[in-house]
Short mmCIF file of C-alpha atoms in Angstrom, two decimals:
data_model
loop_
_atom_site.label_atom_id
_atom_site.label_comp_id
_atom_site.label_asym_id
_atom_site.label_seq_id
_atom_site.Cartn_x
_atom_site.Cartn_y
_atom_site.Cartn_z
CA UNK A 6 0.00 0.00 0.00
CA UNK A 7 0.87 3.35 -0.40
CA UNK A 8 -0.77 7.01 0.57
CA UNK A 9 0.40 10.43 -0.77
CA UNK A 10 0.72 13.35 1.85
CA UNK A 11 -1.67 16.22 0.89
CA UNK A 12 1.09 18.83 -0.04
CA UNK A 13 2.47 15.86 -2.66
CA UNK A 14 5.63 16.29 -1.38
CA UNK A 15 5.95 13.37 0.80
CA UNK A 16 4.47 9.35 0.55
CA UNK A 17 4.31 6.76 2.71
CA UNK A 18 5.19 2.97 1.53
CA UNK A 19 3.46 -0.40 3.45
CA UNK A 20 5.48 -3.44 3.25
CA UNK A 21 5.72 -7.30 3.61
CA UNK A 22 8.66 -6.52 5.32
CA UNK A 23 7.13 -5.42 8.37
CA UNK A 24 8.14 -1.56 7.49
CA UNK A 25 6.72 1.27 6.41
CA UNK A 26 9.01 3.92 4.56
CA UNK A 27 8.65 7.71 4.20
CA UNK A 28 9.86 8.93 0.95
CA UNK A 29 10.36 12.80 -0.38
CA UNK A 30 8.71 12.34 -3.86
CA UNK A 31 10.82 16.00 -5.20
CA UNK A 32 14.37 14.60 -4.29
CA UNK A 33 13.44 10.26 -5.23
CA UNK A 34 14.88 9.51 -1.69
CA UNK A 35 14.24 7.71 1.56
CA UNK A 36 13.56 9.93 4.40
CA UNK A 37 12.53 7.63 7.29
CA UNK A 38 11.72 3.55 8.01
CA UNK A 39 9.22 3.22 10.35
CA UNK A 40 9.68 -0.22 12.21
CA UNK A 41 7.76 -1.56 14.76
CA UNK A 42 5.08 -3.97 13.28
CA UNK A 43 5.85 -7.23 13.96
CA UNK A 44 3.48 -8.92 10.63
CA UNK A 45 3.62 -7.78 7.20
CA UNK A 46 1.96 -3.68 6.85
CA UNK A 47 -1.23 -4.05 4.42
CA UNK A 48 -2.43 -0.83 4.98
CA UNK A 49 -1.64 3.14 5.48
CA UNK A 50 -3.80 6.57 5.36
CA UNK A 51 -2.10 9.99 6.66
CA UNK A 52 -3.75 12.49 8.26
CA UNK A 53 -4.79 15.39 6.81
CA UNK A 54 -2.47 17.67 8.06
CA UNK A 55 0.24 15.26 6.96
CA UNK A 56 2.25 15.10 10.25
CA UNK A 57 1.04 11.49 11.10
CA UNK A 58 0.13 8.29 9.35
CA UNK A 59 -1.26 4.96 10.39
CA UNK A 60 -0.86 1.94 9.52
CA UNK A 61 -2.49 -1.65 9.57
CA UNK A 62 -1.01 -5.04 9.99
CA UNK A 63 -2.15 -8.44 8.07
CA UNK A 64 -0.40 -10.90 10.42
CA UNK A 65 -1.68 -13.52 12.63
CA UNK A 66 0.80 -12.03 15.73
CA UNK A 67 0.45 -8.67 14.99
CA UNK A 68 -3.60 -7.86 14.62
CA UNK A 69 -2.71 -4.21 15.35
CA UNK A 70 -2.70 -0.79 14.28
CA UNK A 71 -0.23 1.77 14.79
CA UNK A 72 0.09 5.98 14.82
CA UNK A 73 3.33 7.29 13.42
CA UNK A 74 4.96 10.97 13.73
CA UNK A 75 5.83 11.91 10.26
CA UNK A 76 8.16 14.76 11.49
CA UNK A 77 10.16 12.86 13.65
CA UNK A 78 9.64 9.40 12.38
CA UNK A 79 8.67 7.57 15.63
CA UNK A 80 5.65 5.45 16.67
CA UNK A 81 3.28 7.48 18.57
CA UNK A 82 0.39 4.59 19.62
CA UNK A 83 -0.06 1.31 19.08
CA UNK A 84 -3.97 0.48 18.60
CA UNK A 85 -5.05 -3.16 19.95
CA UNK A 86 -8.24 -4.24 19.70
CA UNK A 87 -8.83 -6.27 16.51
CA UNK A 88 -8.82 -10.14 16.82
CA UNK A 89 -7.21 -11.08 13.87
CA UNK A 90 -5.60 -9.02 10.59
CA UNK A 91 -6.35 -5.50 9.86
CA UNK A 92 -6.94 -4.85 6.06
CA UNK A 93 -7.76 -1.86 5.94
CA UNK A 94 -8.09 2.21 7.59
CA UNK A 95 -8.90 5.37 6.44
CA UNK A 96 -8.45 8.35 8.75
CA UNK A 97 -11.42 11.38 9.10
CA UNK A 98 -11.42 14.85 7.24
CA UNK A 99 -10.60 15.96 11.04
CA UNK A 100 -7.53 13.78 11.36
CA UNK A 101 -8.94 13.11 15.16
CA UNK A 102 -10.29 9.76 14.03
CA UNK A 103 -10.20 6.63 12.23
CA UNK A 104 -11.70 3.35 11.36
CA UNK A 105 -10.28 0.35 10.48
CA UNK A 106 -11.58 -3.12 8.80
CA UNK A 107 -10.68 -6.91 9.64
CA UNK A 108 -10.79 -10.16 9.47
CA UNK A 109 -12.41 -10.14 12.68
CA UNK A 110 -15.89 -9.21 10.72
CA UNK A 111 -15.86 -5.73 12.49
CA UNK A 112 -14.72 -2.41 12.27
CA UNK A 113 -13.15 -0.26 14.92
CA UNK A 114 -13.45 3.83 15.05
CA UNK A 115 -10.37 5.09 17.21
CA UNK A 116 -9.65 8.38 18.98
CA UNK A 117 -5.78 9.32 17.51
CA UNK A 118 -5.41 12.01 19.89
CA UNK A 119 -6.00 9.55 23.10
CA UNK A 120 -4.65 6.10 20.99
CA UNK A 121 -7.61 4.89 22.17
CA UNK A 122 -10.77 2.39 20.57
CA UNK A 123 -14.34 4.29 20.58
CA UNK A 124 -16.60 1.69 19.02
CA UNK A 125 -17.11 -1.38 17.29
CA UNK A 126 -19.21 -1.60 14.11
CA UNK A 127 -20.32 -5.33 13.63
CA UNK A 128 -22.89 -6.50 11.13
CA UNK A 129 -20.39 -8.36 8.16
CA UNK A 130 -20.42 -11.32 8.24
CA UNK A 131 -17.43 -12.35 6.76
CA UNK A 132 -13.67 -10.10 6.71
CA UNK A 133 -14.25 -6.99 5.95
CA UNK A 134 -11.73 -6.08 3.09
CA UNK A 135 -11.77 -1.85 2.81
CA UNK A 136 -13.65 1.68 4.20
CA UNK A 137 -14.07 4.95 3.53
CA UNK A 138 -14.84 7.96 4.95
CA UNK A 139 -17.03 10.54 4.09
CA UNK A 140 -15.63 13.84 3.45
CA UNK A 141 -18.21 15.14 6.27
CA UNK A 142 -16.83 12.42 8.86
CA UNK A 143 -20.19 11.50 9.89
CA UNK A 144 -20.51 8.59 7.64
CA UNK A 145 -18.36 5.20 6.39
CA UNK A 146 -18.78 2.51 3.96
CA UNK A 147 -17.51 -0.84 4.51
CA UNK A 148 -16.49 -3.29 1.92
CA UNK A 149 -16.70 -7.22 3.23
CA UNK A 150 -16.05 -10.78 1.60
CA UNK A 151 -19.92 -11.28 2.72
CA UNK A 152 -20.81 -9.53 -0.95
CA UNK A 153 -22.16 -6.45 0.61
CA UNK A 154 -21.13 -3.01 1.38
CA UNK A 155 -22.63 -1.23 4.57
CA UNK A 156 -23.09 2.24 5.43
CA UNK A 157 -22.32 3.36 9.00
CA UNK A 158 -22.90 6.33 11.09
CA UNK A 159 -19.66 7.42 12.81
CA UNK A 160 -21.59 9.45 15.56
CA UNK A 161 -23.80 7.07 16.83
CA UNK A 162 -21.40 3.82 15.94
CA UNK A 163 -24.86 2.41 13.98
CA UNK A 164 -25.43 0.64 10.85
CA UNK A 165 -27.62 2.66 8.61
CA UNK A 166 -27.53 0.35 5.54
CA UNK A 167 -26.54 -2.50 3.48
CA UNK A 168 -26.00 -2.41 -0.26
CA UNK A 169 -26.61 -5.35 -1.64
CA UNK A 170 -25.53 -6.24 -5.41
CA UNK A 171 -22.44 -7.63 -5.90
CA UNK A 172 -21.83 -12.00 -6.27
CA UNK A 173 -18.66 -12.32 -4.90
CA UNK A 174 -16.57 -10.49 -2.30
CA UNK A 175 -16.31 -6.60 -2.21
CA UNK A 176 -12.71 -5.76 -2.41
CA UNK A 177 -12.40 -1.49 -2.26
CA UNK A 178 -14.69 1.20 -2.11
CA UNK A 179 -14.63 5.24 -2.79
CA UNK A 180 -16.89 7.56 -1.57
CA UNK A 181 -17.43 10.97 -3.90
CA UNK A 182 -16.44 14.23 -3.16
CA UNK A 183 -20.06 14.99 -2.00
CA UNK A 184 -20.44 12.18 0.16
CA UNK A 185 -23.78 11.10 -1.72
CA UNK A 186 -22.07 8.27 -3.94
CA UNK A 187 -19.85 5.56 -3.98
CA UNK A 188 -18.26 2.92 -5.93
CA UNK A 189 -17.10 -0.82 -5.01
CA UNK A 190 -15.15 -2.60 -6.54
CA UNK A 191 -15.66 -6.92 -6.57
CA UNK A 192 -14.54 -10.15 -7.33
CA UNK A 193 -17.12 -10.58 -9.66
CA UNK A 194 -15.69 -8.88 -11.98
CA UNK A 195 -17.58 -5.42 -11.74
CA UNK A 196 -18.05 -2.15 -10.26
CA UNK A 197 -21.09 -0.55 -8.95
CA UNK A 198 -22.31 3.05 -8.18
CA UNK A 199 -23.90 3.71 -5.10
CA UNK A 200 -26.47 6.40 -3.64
CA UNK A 201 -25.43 6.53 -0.08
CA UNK A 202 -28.51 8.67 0.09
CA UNK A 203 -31.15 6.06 -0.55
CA UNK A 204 -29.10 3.09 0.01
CA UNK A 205 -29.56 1.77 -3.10
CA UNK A 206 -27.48 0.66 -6.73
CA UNK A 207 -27.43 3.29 -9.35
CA UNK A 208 -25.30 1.52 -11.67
CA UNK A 209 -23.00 -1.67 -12.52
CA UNK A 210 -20.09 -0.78 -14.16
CA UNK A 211 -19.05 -3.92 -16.66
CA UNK A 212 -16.09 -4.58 -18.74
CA UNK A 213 -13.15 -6.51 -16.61
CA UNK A 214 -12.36 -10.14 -17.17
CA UNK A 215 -11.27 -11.04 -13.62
CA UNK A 216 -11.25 -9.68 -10.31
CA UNK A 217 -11.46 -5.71 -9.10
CA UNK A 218 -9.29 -5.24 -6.68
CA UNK A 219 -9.24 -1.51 -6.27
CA UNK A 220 -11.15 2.09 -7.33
CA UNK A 221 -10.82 5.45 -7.06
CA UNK A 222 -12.62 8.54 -7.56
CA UNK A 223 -11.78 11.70 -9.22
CA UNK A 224 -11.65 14.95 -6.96
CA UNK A 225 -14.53 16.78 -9.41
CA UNK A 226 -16.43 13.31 -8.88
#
């Protein structure tokens, strides 16, 4: 995995090799290796005011998450909670929170100014594979190997929809710039468009031969 710092100076690599790596994208160099995972890094958002990142670990002994200092290149927190791999996080527009996706069926929204877990979103029933936030920070969509997406409220830690659709597993999901749409991305071969504000499919989006593993959305949606 890898995540671009909003002034597109800096990125952020995710490795098998139990690192992450901070690069300056102007000079082609290696600023900083962040160690401290013990499993293989899957996953890693940074913060919107690009002074921390954090990551996600795929790896039977290390089910954790963990809060870096960009600046300085240290760990700041590590998150516990999850009960087996982490696939997946995405951090709010407010940088103060984020939510993360496992294997353990369930999400978990986190406080990154206290390191601490705030709730746990269950409802999958099967790993859930990717989220998103919407640019409000109210709302998330989950993407899960159960075929379905769900739509959560971040507030109130409630499920406020499923979108149903897809035949195989959901791998990655984008929400739009106005927070009204998104689109998943599945093993069966498709995409589909999403109204987050009816909960309901606007439109499949046909034309791969194999698995979709990943989407994104343009910032003029």
């Amino acid at each position: 995995a890898v995540a671009i710092a909003p002034d597109g100076k800096r990125a952020v690599s995710a490795s098998d090799d139990k690192t992450l790596k901070l690069w300056d994208l102007e000079q082609g160099r290696e600023l900083a290796t962040l160690s401290g995972h013990s499993g293989e890094v899957t996953a890693v958002a940074i913060a919107p005011d690009g002074k921390r990142a954090v990551s996600a670990s795929d790896n039977i002994f290390d089910k954790t998450l963990k809060l870096w200092d960009l600046e300085q290149g240290r760990e700041l927190a590590t998150l516990s909670g999850h009960r087996r791999e982490v696939n997946a996080v995405a951090i709010a527009p407010d940088g103060k929170r984020a939510v993360s996706a496992s294997d353990d069926e369930t999400l978990k929204l986190w406080d990154l100014q206290q390191g601490r877990e705030l709730a746990t979103l269950s409802g999958h029933s099967s790993y859930v594979t990717a989220v998103a936030i919407a640019p409000d920070g109210k709302r998330a969509v989950s993407a899960s190997r159960d075929e379905t997406l769900k739509l959560w409220d971040l507030q109130q830690g409630r499920e406020l929809a499923t979108l149903s659709g897809h035949s195989s597993s959901v791998n990655a999901v984008a929400i739009a710039p106005d927070g009204k749409r998104a689109v998943s991305a599945s093993w069966d071969k498709t995409l589909k468009l999403w109204d987050l504000e009816q909960g309901r499919e606007l439109a499949t989006l046909s034309g791969h031969s194999n698995r979709v593993r990943a989407v994104a959305i343009a910032p003029d949606g």
